[in-house]
Amino acid sequence: MNFENTLSFAQDLDRQDKLSLFRNEFLIPQHNGKDIIYLCGNSLGLQPKSTKKQIEILLNQWENHAVEGWFTKGVEWMHFHESMQHSLAKICGAKPSEVTPMNNLTVNLHLMMVSFYKPTAKRHKILMEARAFPSDQYAIDSQVQFHGYQPEEAVIELGPNEGENLLRTEDILATIDKHKDELALILMGGINYLSGQLFDMETITKHAKQYGITVGFDLAHAMGNAPLKLHDWGVDFAMWCSYKYMNSSPGGISGIFVHENNYANKELQRFAGWWGYEKETRFLMTRKFKPEQGAEGWQVSTSQMLLLAAHKASLDIFDRAGFENLRAKSELLTAYLEFIIDGVNQKAGKLLYEIVTPRDKKQRGCQLSIIAHHPEPKKVFEKLTENGVIGDWREPNVMRFAPVPLYNTFEDVYRFGEILALNC
Ligand SMILES: *Cc1c(COP(=O)(O)O)cnc(C)c1O
């Protein structure tokens, strides 16, 4: 499409957008009496208007049924998460039994590594991307240490080549080849949080599986943002958080994926808790742990009903919008943001704002990460905030902006460009 850097063009695209009504289902913070230009769904998604209602329903159930809420017909908290397995499965390309909401992300990273990081003297290394999200680095290092190895030796962090900002798939595959007999696990982000690069999870997984290497992905930035086919790709496990693109409340419930190929593997150990016990017989309270088949067998503690209520509000919106429609809009919206930023540079006559996220739409979600080559990059960012643009800032000079197809408009992107241009 040939884009134009005009308000009327942006408004035309909004008029043609079949998903435009969804914006009205979200609460948008105000700035000087106008909707803020919120480009930070990569960090915290906006609140759906229906969240309050879902939480209120839950509070009323608690009020009226108390403990009987777990089983009373029509309430049945016991099964509340099951209605969400279908929605989650559609978003990540899984079977419903392969996914479940539970816990928080870093907790799930640990629980998944307990099962899927099975080091032996010969095969004990983990491959991850350099500059991964800190929590993933800490979780991986501490798991390695827990098994008696040193992170310096056992964790391979693959970074971009000298002078580049992105990882090349061929380099990832070559690294796998080189360490094929030592790698116990590959655990990468689906999308790197800093660069916004979407990795070729299918190619990486298929390449690693031929050597018998276990593969997992942290989908914090990919879930609800990038197309996923976890089951077909043969990914062993994954986990994500729900408060970024999934709009399910700050610190909201996380989720996991476990491929059904792993269900029958008796060697998989897990840190067990009663909520992972076979559902039919859980309340017989017997002595020996017997896991529920599927992802639910990794649950540990009683489901967090309030967080599930918030999650439900958001997942209902995803169900109605349809992920493929969202992705189609997302590609266009991010391409427009790219065009607008390029335009600001052209107008300035120099590369003030360098987009480091891949220009190929297959290698990114909606987020664009920008290195500001401005003499005072932090000031630029502060000026954006003062003018009603919310993005985020990562030291020393990276700004991230994510136009989210559920609630952002082409006009948001156009106005963002106007404000960015003030800083030339
Ligand atoms: C956001 C994010 C986290 C945060 O983990 P929490 O346990 O939810 O605090 C972890 N890893 C990645 C890759 C993230 O993007």
Coordinates of C-alpha atoms and ligand atoms in Angstrom, one line a residue:
M1 CA 0.0 0.0 0.0
N2 CA 1.2 3.5 -0.7
F3 CA 1.0 5.4 2.5
E4 CA 0.5 9.1 2.9
N5 CA 1.7 11.3 5.8
T6 CA -1.6 13.2 6.2
L7 CA -4.3 13.2 8.8
S8 CA -7.0 12.5 6.3
F9 CA -5.2 9.5 4.9
A10 CA -4.8 8.1 8.5
Q11 CA -8.5 8.7 9.1
D12 CA -9.4 7.0 5.9
L13 CA -7.6 3.9 7.0
D14 CA -9.4 4.0 10.3
R15 CA -12.7 4.2 8.5
Q16 CA -11.8 1.2 6.4
D17 CA -10.7 -0.8 9.5
K18 CA -13.2 -3.5 10.3
L19 CA -11.8 -3.8 13.8
S20 CA -12.1 -0.1 14.6
L21 CA -15.1 -0.6 17.0
F22 CA -12.9 -2.6 19.4
R23 CA -11.2 0.5 20.5
N24 CA -14.4 1.5 22.2
E25 CA -14.2 -1.6 24.4
F26 CA -11.1 -0.2 26.1
L27 CA -10.5 2.5 28.7
I28 CA -8.1 5.0 27.4
P29 CA -6.2 7.3 29.8
Q30 CA -6.7 11.0 29.2
H31 CA -4.2 13.7 28.5
N32 CA -5.4 17.4 28.5
G33 CA -8.9 16.2 27.9
K34 CA -8.0 14.0 25.0
D35 CA -7.3 10.3 24.6
I36 CA -3.6 9.6 25.2
I37 CA -1.6 8.2 22.4
Y38 CA -0.9 4.9 24.0
L39 CA 1.9 2.9 22.3
C40 CA 2.9 0.8 25.3
G41 CA 0.8 -2.3 25.0
N42 CA 4.1 -4.2 24.9
S43 CA 4.5 -3.4 28.5
L44 CA 0.9 -3.1 29.9
G45 CA -2.2 -3.6 27.8
L46 CA -5.1 -1.2 28.3
Q47 CA -8.1 -2.2 30.5
P48 CA -11.1 -3.6 28.7
K49 CA -14.3 -2.0 29.9
S50 CA -15.7 -5.5 30.6
T51 CA -12.9 -6.3 33.1
K52 CA -14.8 -4.5 35.9
K53 CA -17.9 -6.5 35.0
Q54 CA -16.1 -9.8 35.1
I55 CA -14.5 -9.0 38.4
E56 CA -17.9 -7.9 39.8
I57 CA -19.5 -11.1 38.7
L58 CA -16.8 -13.0 40.6
L59 CA -17.2 -10.9 43.7
N60 CA -20.9 -11.4 43.6
Q61 CA -20.5 -15.2 43.3
W62 CA -18.1 -15.1 46.3
E63 CA -20.6 -13.0 48.2
N64 CA -23.6 -15.3 47.4
H65 CA -22.1 -18.7 47.2
A66 CA -18.9 -18.5 49.3
V67 CA -17.2 -21.9 49.3
E68 CA -20.0 -23.5 47.3
G69 CA -18.8 -21.4 44.4
W70 CA -16.3 -24.0 43.5
F71 CA -19.0 -26.5 42.5
T72 CA -22.4 -24.9 42.4
K73 CA -24.0 -25.2 39.0
G74 CA -23.7 -22.1 37.0
V75 CA -20.7 -20.8 39.0
E76 CA -18.3 -23.7 39.1
W77 CA -15.0 -22.0 39.7
M78 CA -13.4 -25.5 39.4
H79 CA -14.0 -25.2 35.7
F80 CA -13.5 -21.5 35.1
H81 CA -10.1 -21.8 33.5
E82 CA -11.3 -24.5 31.1
S83 CA -13.4 -22.0 29.2
M84 CA -10.2 -20.1 28.6
Q85 CA -8.2 -23.0 27.3
H86 CA -10.0 -22.8 24.0
S87 CA -9.3 -19.1 23.6
L88 CA -5.7 -19.5 24.5
A89 CA -5.2 -22.5 22.2
K90 CA -6.5 -20.5 19.2
I91 CA -4.1 -17.7 20.0
C92 CA -1.0 -19.9 20.2
G93 CA -1.9 -22.7 17.8
A94 CA -2.3 -25.5 20.3
K95 CA -4.9 -28.0 21.4
P96 CA -6.9 -26.8 24.4
S97 CA -5.5 -29.5 26.6
E98 CA -1.9 -28.3 25.9
V99 CA -2.5 -24.9 27.5
T100 CA -3.6 -23.6 30.8
P101 CA -3.6 -20.2 32.6
M102 CA -1.7 -20.3 35.9
N103 CA 0.8 -18.5 38.2
N104 CA 3.0 -15.7 36.9
L105 CA 5.5 -15.8 34.1
T106 CA 8.9 -16.2 35.9
V107 CA 7.3 -18.7 38.3
N108 CA 6.3 -20.7 35.2
L109 CA 9.7 -20.4 33.6
H110 CA 11.1 -22.1 36.7
L111 CA 8.4 -24.8 36.8
M112 CA 8.8 -25.5 33.1
M113 CA 12.6 -25.8 33.5
V114 CA 12.1 -28.2 36.4
S115 CA 10.5 -30.5 33.9
F116 CA 12.3 -29.7 30.7
Y117 CA 15.8 -28.9 31.7
K118 CA 17.3 -32.3 32.4
P119 CA 21.0 -31.8 32.3
T120 CA 23.5 -34.7 32.1
A121 CA 27.3 -34.4 32.5
K122 CA 27.6 -34.4 28.7
R123 CA 24.5 -32.5 27.8
H124 CA 23.8 -29.7 30.2
K125 CA 24.0 -26.5 28.2
I126 CA 21.2 -24.0 27.5
L127 CA 21.1 -21.8 24.5
M128 CA 19.3 -18.4 24.8
E129 CA 19.5 -15.1 23.0
A130 CA 21.8 -12.4 24.3
R131 CA 20.0 -9.4 25.8
A132 CA 17.0 -11.5 26.8
F133 CA 14.7 -10.1 29.4
P134 CA 16.5 -10.0 32.8
S135 CA 14.1 -12.3 34.5
D136 CA 14.8 -15.0 32.0
Q137 CA 18.5 -14.5 32.4
Y138 CA 18.2 -14.8 36.2
A139 CA 15.8 -17.8 36.0
I140 CA 18.1 -19.7 33.6
D141 CA 21.3 -18.9 35.5
S142 CA 19.8 -20.0 38.8
Q143 CA 18.4 -23.2 37.3
V144 CA 21.8 -24.1 35.9
Q145 CA 23.4 -23.4 39.3
F146 CA 20.7 -25.4 41.0
H147 CA 21.9 -28.4 39.0
G148 CA 25.5 -27.7 40.0
Y149 CA 26.8 -26.0 36.8
Q150 CA 28.3 -22.6 36.2
P151 CA 26.3 -20.2 34.1
E152 CA 29.5 -18.9 32.4
E153 CA 30.1 -22.4 31.1
A154 CA 26.6 -23.8 30.7
V155 CA 24.6 -20.9 29.3
I156 CA 25.3 -20.0 25.7
E157 CA 24.1 -16.5 25.0
L158 CA 24.0 -15.9 21.2
G159 CA 24.2 -12.2 20.3
P160 CA 24.1 -10.3 17.0
N161 CA 27.2 -10.1 14.9
E162 CA 29.5 -7.2 15.4
G163 CA 27.9 -4.0 14.1
E164 CA 24.4 -5.6 13.8
N165 CA 21.4 -5.4 16.1
L166 CA 19.5 -8.6 15.1
L167 CA 20.2 -12.3 15.3
R168 CA 20.4 -14.2 12.0
T169 CA 18.5 -17.5 11.8
E170 CA 21.5 -19.1 10.1
D171 CA 23.7 -18.2 13.0
I172 CA 21.2 -19.7 15.5
L173 CA 21.1 -22.9 13.4
A174 CA 24.9 -22.9 13.2
T175 CA 25.2 -22.5 16.9
I176 CA 22.8 -25.4 17.4
D177 CA 25.0 -27.5 15.1
K178 CA 28.1 -26.6 16.9
H179 CA 26.8 -27.5 20.3
K180 CA 24.4 -30.3 19.3
D181 CA 25.8 -32.8 21.7
E182 CA 26.0 -30.5 24.6
L183 CA 22.7 -28.7 24.5
A184 CA 20.1 -29.9 26.9
L185 CA 17.7 -27.0 26.1
I186 CA 17.0 -24.1 23.9
L187 CA 15.0 -21.4 25.7
M188 CA 14.6 -18.1 23.8
G189 CA 12.1 -15.3 23.6
G190 CA 9.6 -15.7 20.8
I191 CA 10.1 -12.0 20.2
N192 CA 13.1 -10.3 21.9
Y193 CA 11.7 -7.6 24.2
L194 CA 14.3 -5.1 23.3
S195 CA 14.8 -5.3 19.6
G196 CA 11.3 -6.5 18.8
Q197 CA 12.7 -9.2 16.6
L198 CA 10.4 -12.2 16.0
F199 CA 12.4 -15.4 15.8
D200 CA 11.7 -18.1 13.3
M201 CA 10.5 -20.5 16.0
E202 CA 9.4 -23.2 13.5
T203 CA 12.9 -23.4 11.8
I204 CA 14.7 -23.3 15.1
T205 CA 12.5 -25.9 16.7
K206 CA 12.7 -28.3 13.8
H207 CA 16.4 -28.0 13.5
A208 CA 17.0 -28.6 17.2
K209 CA 14.5 -31.5 17.5
Q210 CA 16.5 -33.5 14.9
Y211 CA 19.3 -33.6 17.5
G212 CA 16.9 -34.5 20.4
I213 CA 17.3 -31.1 22.0
T214 CA 14.3 -29.8 24.0
V215 CA 12.9 -26.5 22.9
G216 CA 10.9 -23.9 24.8
F217 CA 9.9 -20.3 24.1
D218 CA 9.1 -17.4 26.4
L219 CA 6.2 -15.8 24.6
A220 CA 5.8 -12.7 26.8
H221 CA 6.0 -10.5 23.7
A222 CA 4.6 -12.9 21.2
M223 CA 1.3 -14.1 22.7
G224 CA -1.6 -12.1 21.3
N225 CA 0.9 -10.3 19.0
A226 CA 2.5 -12.7 16.6
P227 CA 1.1 -15.7 14.7
L228 CA 2.0 -18.9 16.6
K229 CA 1.6 -22.6 15.7
L230 CA 3.2 -24.2 18.8
H231 CA 1.7 -27.6 18.3
D232 CA 2.5 -27.9 14.6
W233 CA 6.0 -26.6 15.1
G234 CA 6.7 -29.2 17.7
V235 CA 7.7 -26.8 20.4
D236 CA 8.0 -28.7 23.7
F237 CA 6.8 -26.0 26.1
A238 CA 6.2 -22.3 26.3
M239 CA 4.9 -19.7 28.8
W240 CA 3.8 -16.1 28.6
C241 CA 2.4 -13.3 30.6
S242 CA -1.1 -11.9 30.1
Y243 CA -0.6 -8.2 31.0
K244 CA 1.2 -7.1 27.8
Y245 CA -0.7 -7.8 24.6
M246 CA -3.3 -9.9 26.4
N247 CA -4.7 -6.9 28.4
S248 CA -5.4 -9.0 31.5
S249 CA -4.4 -6.6 34.4
P250 CA -1.0 -5.6 35.8
G251 CA 0.8 -8.7 37.0
G252 CA -2.1 -10.7 35.6
I253 CA -2.2 -14.5 35.3
S254 CA 0.4 -16.2 33.1
G255 CA -0.1 -19.3 30.9
I256 CA 1.8 -22.4 29.8
F257 CA 1.9 -24.7 26.8
V258 CA 3.1 -28.3 27.0
H259 CA 3.1 -30.3 23.8
E260 CA 1.0 -33.4 23.9
N261 CA 4.1 -35.4 22.8
N262 CA 5.4 -34.9 26.3
Y263 CA 2.3 -36.2 28.2
A264 CA 3.4 -39.8 28.1
N265 CA 7.0 -39.1 29.0
K266 CA 7.3 -40.7 32.5
E267 CA 10.8 -39.2 32.9
L268 CA 9.5 -35.7 33.2
Q269 CA 9.6 -34.6 36.7
R270 CA 7.6 -31.7 38.1
F271 CA 7.2 -29.8 41.3
A272 CA 3.7 -31.0 42.1
G273 CA 0.8 -29.4 43.9
W274 CA -2.7 -30.5 44.5
W275 CA -4.1 -28.3 41.7
G276 CA -2.2 -30.4 39.2
Y277 CA -3.9 -33.6 40.5
E278 CA -6.2 -35.5 38.2
K279 CA -9.4 -33.5 38.3
E280 CA -11.9 -36.3 38.7
T281 CA -10.3 -37.6 41.8
R282 CA -8.5 -34.5 43.3
F283 CA -10.9 -34.2 46.1
L284 CA -10.5 -37.8 47.3
M285 CA -7.3 -36.3 48.7
T286 CA -5.2 -39.4 48.3
R287 CA -1.6 -39.7 49.3
K288 CA 0.3 -40.2 46.0
F289 CA 0.4 -37.5 43.3
K290 CA -1.4 -38.4 40.1
P291 CA -1.2 -35.6 37.5
E292 CA -4.0 -34.5 35.3
Q293 CA -3.3 -35.3 31.7
G294 CA -2.1 -32.2 29.8
A295 CA -0.9 -28.7 30.7
E296 CA -3.3 -28.6 33.7
G297 CA -1.2 -31.3 35.3
W298 CA 1.5 -28.6 35.9
Q299 CA -0.8 -26.5 38.0
V300 CA 0.4 -26.2 41.5
S301 CA -1.9 -24.0 43.6
T302 CA -5.6 -23.1 43.7
S303 CA -6.6 -21.1 40.6
Q304 CA -6.5 -17.3 41.1
M305 CA -10.2 -16.5 40.4
L306 CA -9.9 -12.7 40.4
L307 CA -7.0 -12.8 37.9
L308 CA -8.9 -15.4 35.8
A309 CA -11.9 -13.1 35.7
A310 CA -9.7 -10.3 34.3
H311 CA -8.2 -12.7 31.8
K312 CA -11.7 -13.8 30.7
A313 CA -12.7 -10.3 29.9
S314 CA -9.8 -9.9 27.5
L315 CA -9.9 -13.4 26.0
D316 CA -13.6 -12.8 25.1
I317 CA -12.5 -9.8 23.0
F318 CA -9.8 -11.9 21.3
D319 CA -12.4 -14.5 20.5
R320 CA -14.7 -12.0 18.9
A321 CA -12.0 -10.1 17.0
G322 CA -10.2 -13.2 15.7
F323 CA -6.5 -13.4 15.8
E324 CA -6.0 -13.5 12.1
N325 CA -7.9 -10.3 11.6
L326 CA -5.9 -8.7 14.4
R327 CA -2.6 -9.7 12.8
A328 CA -3.7 -8.4 9.4
K329 CA -4.4 -5.0 10.9
S330 CA -1.3 -5.2 13.0
E331 CA 0.9 -5.6 10.0
L332 CA -0.6 -2.6 8.3
L333 CA -0.5 -0.4 11.4
T334 CA 3.1 -1.2 12.2
A335 CA 4.1 -0.6 8.5
Y336 CA 2.4 2.8 8.8
L337 CA 4.4 3.6 12.0
E338 CA 7.5 2.6 10.1
F339 CA 6.6 4.9 7.2
I340 CA 5.9 7.8 9.6
I341 CA 9.2 7.4 11.4
D342 CA 11.1 7.2 8.1
G343 CA 9.3 10.4 7.2
V344 CA 10.5 12.2 10.3
N345 CA 14.1 11.2 9.4
Q346 CA 13.6 12.4 5.9
K347 CA 12.3 15.7 7.1
A348 CA 15.2 16.1 9.5
G349 CA 17.6 15.2 6.7
K350 CA 19.4 12.7 8.9
L351 CA 18.9 9.4 10.7
L352 CA 17.7 10.7 14.0
Y353 CA 15.5 7.7 14.8
E354 CA 16.9 4.4 13.7
I355 CA 14.5 1.5 13.6
V356 CA 16.3 -1.6 14.8
T357 CA 13.3 -3.9 14.6
P358 CA 13.3 -5.9 11.4
R359 CA 11.7 -4.3 8.4
D360 CA 10.4 -7.7 7.2
K361 CA 6.9 -8.1 8.7
K362 CA 7.5 -11.8 9.2
Q363 CA 10.2 -11.0 11.6
R364 CA 8.3 -8.7 13.9
G365 CA 5.2 -8.2 15.9
C366 CA 3.6 -4.8 16.3
Q367 CA 6.5 -3.2 18.3
L368 CA 9.1 -1.0 16.7
S369 CA 12.3 -0.4 18.7
I370 CA 14.1 2.8 17.9
I371 CA 17.6 3.9 18.7
A372 CA 17.6 7.7 19.1
H373 CA 20.7 9.2 17.6
H374 CA 19.6 12.5 19.0
P375 CA 22.2 14.4 21.1
E376 CA 19.7 14.2 24.1
P377 CA 17.6 11.1 23.5
K378 CA 16.1 11.0 27.0
K379 CA 14.8 14.6 26.5
V380 CA 13.2 13.5 23.3
F381 CA 11.4 10.8 25.1
E382 CA 10.3 13.1 27.9
K383 CA 9.0 15.5 25.4
L384 CA 6.9 12.8 23.8
T385 CA 5.4 12.0 27.2
E386 CA 4.7 15.7 27.9
N387 CA 2.8 15.8 24.7
G388 CA 0.6 12.8 25.4
V389 CA 2.5 9.9 23.9
I390 CA 3.1 6.9 26.1
G391 CA 5.9 4.6 24.8
D392 CA 8.8 3.2 26.8
W393 CA 12.4 3.9 27.3
R394 CA 15.3 1.5 27.8
E395 CA 18.7 2.8 28.8
P396 CA 20.8 4.1 27.2
N397 CA 18.9 5.1 24.1
V398 CA 16.2 2.7 23.0
M399 CA 12.6 3.7 22.7
R400 CA 9.9 1.2 22.0
F401 CA 6.5 1.9 20.5
A402 CA 3.8 -0.7 19.9
P403 CA 0.6 0.2 18.0
V404 CA -1.8 -2.5 19.2
P405 CA -4.5 -3.5 16.6
L406 CA -7.2 -3.9 19.3
Y407 CA -7.2 -0.3 20.4
N408 CA -4.7 1.8 18.4
T409 CA -5.7 3.8 15.4
F410 CA -3.9 5.0 12.3
E411 CA -4.6 8.4 13.5
D412 CA -2.7 7.6 16.8
V413 CA 0.3 6.8 14.6
Y414 CA 0.0 9.9 12.5
R415 CA -0.3 12.1 15.6
F416 CA 2.7 10.3 17.1
G417 CA 4.7 11.3 14.0
E418 CA 3.6 14.9 14.3
I419 CA 4.8 15.0 17.9
L420 CA 8.1 13.2 17.2
A421 CA 8.8 15.7 14.4
L422 CA 8.7 18.5 17.0
N423 CA 11.9 17.0 18.3
C424 CA 14.0 17.2 15.1
Ligands
LIG1 C1 7.6 -9.1 30.7 C2 8.5 -10.2 30.7 C3 8.8 -11.0 31.9 C4 8.2 -10.6 33.2 O1 8.1 -11.7 34.1 P1 7.0 -11.6 35.3 O2 7.3 -12.9 36.0 O3 5.6 -11.6 34.7 O4 7.3 -10.4 36.1 C5 9.7 -12.1 31.8 N1 10.2 -12.4 30.6 C6 10.0 -11.7 29.5 C7 10.6 -12.1 28.2 C8 9.2 -10.6 29.5 O5 9.0 -9.9 28.4

